Every structure is written in C-alpha cells, then in structure tokens.
Coordinates of C-alpha atoms and ligand atoms in Angstrom, one line a residue:
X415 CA 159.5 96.1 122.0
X416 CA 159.3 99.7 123.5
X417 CA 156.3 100.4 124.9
X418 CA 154.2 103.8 125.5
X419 CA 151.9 104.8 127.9
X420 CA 149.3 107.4 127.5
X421 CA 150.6 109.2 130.4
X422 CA 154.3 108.8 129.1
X423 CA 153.1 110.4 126.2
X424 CA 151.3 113.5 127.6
X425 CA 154.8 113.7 130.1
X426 CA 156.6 114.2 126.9
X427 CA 154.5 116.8 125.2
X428 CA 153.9 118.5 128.7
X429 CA 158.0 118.9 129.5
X430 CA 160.4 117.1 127.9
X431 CA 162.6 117.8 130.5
X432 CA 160.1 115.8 133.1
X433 CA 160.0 112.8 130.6
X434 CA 163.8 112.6 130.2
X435 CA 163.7 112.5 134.5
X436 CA 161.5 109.9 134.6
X437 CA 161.5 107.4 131.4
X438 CA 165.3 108.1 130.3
X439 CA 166.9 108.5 133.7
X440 CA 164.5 106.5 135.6
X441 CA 164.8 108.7 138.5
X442 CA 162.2 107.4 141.0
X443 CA 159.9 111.0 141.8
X444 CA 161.5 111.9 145.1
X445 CA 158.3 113.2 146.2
X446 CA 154.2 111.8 145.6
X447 CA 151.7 114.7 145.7
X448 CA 148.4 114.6 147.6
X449 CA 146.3 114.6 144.6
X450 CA 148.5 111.4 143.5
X451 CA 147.3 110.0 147.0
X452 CA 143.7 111.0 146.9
X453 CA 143.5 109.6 143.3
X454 CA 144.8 106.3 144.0
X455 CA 142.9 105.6 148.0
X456 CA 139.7 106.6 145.8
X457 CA 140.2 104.2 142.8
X458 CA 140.8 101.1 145.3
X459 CA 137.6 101.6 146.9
X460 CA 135.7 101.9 143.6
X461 CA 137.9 98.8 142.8
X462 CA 136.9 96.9 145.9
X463 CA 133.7 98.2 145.4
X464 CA 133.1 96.5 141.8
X465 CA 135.4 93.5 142.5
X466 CA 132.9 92.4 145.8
X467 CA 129.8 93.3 143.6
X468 CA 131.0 90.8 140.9
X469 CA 130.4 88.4 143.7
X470 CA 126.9 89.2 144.7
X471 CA 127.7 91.5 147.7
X472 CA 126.8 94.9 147.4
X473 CA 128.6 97.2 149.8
X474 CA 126.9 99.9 152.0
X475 CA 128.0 103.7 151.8
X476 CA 129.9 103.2 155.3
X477 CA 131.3 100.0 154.0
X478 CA 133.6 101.4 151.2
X479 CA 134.4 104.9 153.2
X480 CA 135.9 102.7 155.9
X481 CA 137.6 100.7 152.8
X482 CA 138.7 104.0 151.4
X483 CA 140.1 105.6 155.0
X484 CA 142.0 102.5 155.4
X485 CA 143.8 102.8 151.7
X486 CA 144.5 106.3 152.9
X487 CA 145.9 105.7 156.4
X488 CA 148.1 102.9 154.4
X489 CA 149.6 105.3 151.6
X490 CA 149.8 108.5 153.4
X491 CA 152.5 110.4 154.7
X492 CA 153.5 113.7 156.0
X493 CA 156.1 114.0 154.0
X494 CA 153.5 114.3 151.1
X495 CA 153.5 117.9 149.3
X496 CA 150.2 119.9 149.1
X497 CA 150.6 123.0 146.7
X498 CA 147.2 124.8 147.1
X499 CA 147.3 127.5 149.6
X500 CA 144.5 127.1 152.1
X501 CA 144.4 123.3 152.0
X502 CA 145.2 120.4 154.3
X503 CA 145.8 116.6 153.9
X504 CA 142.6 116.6 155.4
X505 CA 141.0 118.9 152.9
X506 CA 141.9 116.0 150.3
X507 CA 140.9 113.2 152.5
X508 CA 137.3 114.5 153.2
X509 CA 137.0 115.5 149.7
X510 CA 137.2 111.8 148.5
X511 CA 134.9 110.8 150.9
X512 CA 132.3 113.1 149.3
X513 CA 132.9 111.9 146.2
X514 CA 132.4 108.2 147.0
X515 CA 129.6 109.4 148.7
X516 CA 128.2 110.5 145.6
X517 CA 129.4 107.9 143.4
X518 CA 127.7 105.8 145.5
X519 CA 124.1 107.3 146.1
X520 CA 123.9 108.2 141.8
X521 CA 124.6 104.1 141.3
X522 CA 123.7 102.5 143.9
X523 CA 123.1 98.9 143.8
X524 CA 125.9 98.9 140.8
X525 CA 123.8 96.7 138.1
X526 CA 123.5 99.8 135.3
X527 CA 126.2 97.1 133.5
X528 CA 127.9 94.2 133.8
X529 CA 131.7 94.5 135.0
X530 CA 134.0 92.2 133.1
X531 CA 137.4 93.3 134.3
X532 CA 138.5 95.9 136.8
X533 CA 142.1 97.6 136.9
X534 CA 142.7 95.4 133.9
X535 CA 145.8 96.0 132.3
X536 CA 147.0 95.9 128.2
X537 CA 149.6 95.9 125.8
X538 CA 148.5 96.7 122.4
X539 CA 150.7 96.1 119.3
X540 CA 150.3 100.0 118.0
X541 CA 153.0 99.0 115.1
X542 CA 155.7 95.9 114.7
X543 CA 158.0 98.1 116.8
X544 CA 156.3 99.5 119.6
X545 CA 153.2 98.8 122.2
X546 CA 150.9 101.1 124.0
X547 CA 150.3 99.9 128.0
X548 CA 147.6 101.1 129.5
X549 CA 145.2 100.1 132.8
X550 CA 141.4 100.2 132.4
X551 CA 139.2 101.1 135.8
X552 CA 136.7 99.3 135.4
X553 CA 135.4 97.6 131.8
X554 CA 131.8 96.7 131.3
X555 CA 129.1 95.3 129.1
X556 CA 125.4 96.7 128.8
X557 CA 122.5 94.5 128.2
X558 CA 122.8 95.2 124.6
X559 CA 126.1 93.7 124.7
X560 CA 128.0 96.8 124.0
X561 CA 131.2 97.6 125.9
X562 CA 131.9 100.4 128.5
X563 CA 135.4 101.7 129.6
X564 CA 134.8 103.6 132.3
X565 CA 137.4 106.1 134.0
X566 CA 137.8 107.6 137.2
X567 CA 138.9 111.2 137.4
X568 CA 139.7 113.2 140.5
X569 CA 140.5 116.5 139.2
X570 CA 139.2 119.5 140.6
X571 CA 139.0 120.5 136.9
X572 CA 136.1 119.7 134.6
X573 CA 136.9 119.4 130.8
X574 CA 134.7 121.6 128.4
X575 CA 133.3 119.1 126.0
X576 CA 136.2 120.1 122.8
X577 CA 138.8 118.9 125.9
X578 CA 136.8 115.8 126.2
X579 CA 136.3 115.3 122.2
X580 CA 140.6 115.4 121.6
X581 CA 141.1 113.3 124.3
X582 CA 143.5 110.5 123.8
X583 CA 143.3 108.3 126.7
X584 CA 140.8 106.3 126.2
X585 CA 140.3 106.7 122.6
X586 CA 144.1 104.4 123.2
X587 CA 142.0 102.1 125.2
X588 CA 139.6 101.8 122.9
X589 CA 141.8 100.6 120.1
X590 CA 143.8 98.3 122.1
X591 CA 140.2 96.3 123.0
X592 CA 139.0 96.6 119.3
X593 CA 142.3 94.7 118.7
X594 CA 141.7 92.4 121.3
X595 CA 138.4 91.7 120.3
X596 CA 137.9 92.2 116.6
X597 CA 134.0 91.7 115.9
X598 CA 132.9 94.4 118.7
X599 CA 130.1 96.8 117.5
X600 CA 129.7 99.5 120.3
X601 CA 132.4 100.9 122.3
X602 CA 131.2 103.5 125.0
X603 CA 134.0 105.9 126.7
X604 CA 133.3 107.4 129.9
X605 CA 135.1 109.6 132.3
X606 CA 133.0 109.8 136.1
X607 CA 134.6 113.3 136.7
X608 CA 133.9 112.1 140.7
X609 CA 133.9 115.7 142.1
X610 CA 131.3 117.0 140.0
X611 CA 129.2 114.0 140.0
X612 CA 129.7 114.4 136.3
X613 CA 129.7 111.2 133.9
X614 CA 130.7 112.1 130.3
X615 CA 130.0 109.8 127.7
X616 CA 131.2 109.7 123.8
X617 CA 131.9 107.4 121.3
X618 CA 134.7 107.6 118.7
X619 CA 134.5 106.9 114.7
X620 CA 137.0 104.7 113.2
X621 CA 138.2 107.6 111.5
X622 CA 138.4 109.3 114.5
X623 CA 140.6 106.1 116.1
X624 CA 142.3 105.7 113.1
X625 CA 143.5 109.8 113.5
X626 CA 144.5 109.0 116.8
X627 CA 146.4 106.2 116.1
X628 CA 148.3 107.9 113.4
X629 CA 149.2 111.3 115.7
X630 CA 150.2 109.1 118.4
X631 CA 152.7 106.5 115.8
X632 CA 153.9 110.2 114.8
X633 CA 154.5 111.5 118.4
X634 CA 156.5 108.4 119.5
X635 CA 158.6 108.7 116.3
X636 CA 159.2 111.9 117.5
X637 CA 160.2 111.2 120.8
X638 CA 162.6 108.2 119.7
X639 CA 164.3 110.8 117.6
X640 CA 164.3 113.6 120.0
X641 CA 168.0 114.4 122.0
X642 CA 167.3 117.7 123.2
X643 CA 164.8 117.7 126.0
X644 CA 163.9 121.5 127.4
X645 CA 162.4 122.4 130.2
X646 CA 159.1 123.8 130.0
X647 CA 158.4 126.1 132.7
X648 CA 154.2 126.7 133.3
X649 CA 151.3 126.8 136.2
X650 CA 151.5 122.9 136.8
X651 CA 155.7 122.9 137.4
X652 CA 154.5 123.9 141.3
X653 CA 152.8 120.1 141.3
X654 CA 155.9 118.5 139.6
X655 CA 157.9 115.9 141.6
X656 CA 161.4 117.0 140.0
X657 CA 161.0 120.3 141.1
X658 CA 163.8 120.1 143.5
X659 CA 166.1 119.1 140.9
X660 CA 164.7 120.7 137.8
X661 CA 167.7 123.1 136.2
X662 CA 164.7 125.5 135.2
X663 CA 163.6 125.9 139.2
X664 CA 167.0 126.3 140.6
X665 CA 167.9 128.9 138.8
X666 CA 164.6 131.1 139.6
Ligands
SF4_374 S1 159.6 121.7 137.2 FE1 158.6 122.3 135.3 S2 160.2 122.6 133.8 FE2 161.1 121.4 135.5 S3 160.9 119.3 134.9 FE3 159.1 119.8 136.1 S4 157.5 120.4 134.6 FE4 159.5 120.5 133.6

C-alpha cells in the first residue's frame, strides 16, 4: 500500500520537481545541510534525555550537552553546506547547545507528564489504498489521562499562530493515534519551537481532523495522477539538496 509522509507531502506542494528527485527517482540528496544536522544531534539528546528519565535517572544540564556534542562530532562533516552568510558550523553547534540549555532549565526534572513512547513511529490506514507514516518525538500522558504529542522544532522561524492553526503535521499524528486508540478524549498538540523557548499548544475538533483528512486524501490523489512535475524556483531553493542538479539552477 503506498504510503505518505507529511514531509513527502509538503515536498510535493513546495516543488514538484524536488518530490519527483527524491520519491520518484529515489535519488539519495547528494548533500545534508547544517540545519538537517543541528535538527537531528538536538532531537537525540532530548531522546536520550526522556528515554533515561523513563528509567528514574534524571540527567544534569552538562550530562545531555556532552550527549548532544557527541551526536554532533558523530554526524558532522565538512563537507556539510551552510547557506547563511555570516555563519559557521560552529554558529549551529553552539546554537543547539543553547537551546538544550533552555529546554532543560524551563523542565527540569521532566515529570510535567508521563512519556509513553519516544521517536515512536506509525502507519495509519488514511483510506484502503494508502497509509500515512509518520515519527512522534516524544508522546505523553498528563495526570488527567489526556495525551500529548510533543514536537521538536529547530527553526530559526517562529509560526504566527494562523501558521500554527493550518498546520498538518501533527494534526496527521493526531488521527493516526485516535485510530490507534479509539476511546481517547483529549489529544494535546505541541510544537517546543527550541530557539525561542516557545511551547505552542492547540487542540483540533473532529471537524477540524476530519478537514484535514479530506485535503490530504485529495492531495495524494493529486499527486498519484500528476506526470508533469515543475520546478518551482523561490528563497528556500538556496537550502535544497538537488540544487546541483536542479534543471531550474543550471540554467540561471
Ligand atoms: S532547487 Fe528549487 S526548483 Fe530546483 S528542485 Fe530544488 S526546490 Fe525545486
């Protein structure tokens, strides 16, 4: 059964010319961006973080930046592009320690919920012919008993709150654990925008879910019948890893 992600999705309706690179041709992205890096050292040591406090041992500050330096050291390389003038890997690299600096002095000891599943991956039956995937950063129940799917963001870029209200991702998420677990009430979705020390929390109707699922059946259909896919040249091509290769770039 073909399955979408929600960042296969948003590939498709950002450049159709990316998606066919990358889900149609399968070409592996030649290059990994900084931010990709950053993103990915950061969400291991919130992972580690959570994973060791499920066990009863709550990490020190200096515990989870060594963590986090080591996930760095592993994944970097020089060969890594960094697009914004003025900045160095080591720009990035001190940035995320700030941020799990932060992260961890707002929540500090970790016990505002209970963590039931961390990087916890899906497949959710969206019709009988195709499946959304998706991974969850951390998923958590309050003493209440209502549910929290929390997301880590990286962004230097903090959604105004109409952004946050038409976004899909975890709205997906959302359906695909109401499906998994029928008789849950409360469903909590929250973004930790980690730079700002932002946490932005909504919840969704099931009209609102039931929209979303509806676009999104009506975007794949779209895409499956699709055979033209342009190029769509804007600000964010300078951060795309087909660049190189994209027809629009070499002919500029
Ligand atoms: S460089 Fe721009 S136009 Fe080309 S594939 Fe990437 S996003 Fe699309």
């Amino acid at each position: 059964m073909p399955s979408f992600s929600h960042s296969k999705l948003t590939t498709y309706q950002q450049c159709p010319q990316k998606y066919k690179f990358r889900y149609i041709d399968e070409i592996p992205p030649p290059i990994r961006s900084i931010e990709l890096h950053l993103g990915d050292s950061v969400h291991r040591a919130l992972e580690k973080l959570y994973a060791d406090a499920m066990h009863g041992r709550t990490h020190s500050c200096d515990e989870i930046l060594s963590f986090y330096q080591q996930k760095w050291d592993e994944g970097y390389t020089p060969q890594m592009r960094i697009v914004r003038s003025g900045t160095t890997a080591r720009t990035y690299l001190e940035n995320g320690r700030r941020m799990l600096q932060t992260y961890h002095q707002r929540f500090y000891p970790f016990t505002q919920s209970r963590t039931l599943e961390l990087e916890g991956k899906f497949l959710y039956p969206v019709s009988e012919k195709h499946e959304i995937r998706g991974v969850i950063d951390r998923l958590a129940r309050t003493g209440d008993g209502s549910l929290e799917i929390h997301d880590y963001k990286t962004s230097r870029r903090l959604p105004d709150s109409s952004q946050v209200g038409s976004d899909t991702q975890l709205a997906l998420y959302e359906l695909a654990l109401r499906h998994r677990w029928p008789g849950t009430r409360h469903i909590s979705l929250i973004w930790h925008y980690l730079a700002f020390d932002e946490e932005i929390q909504i919840t969704k109707t099931p009209q609102q879910l039931e929209t979303i699922k509806q676009n999104t059946l009506g975007l794949i259909k779209r895409i499956e019948s699709t055979t033209s896919f342009p190029t769509r040249v804007a600000p964010l091509c300078d951060w795309c890893e087909y660049k190189e290769i994209c027809p629009a770039m070499v002919k500029c």
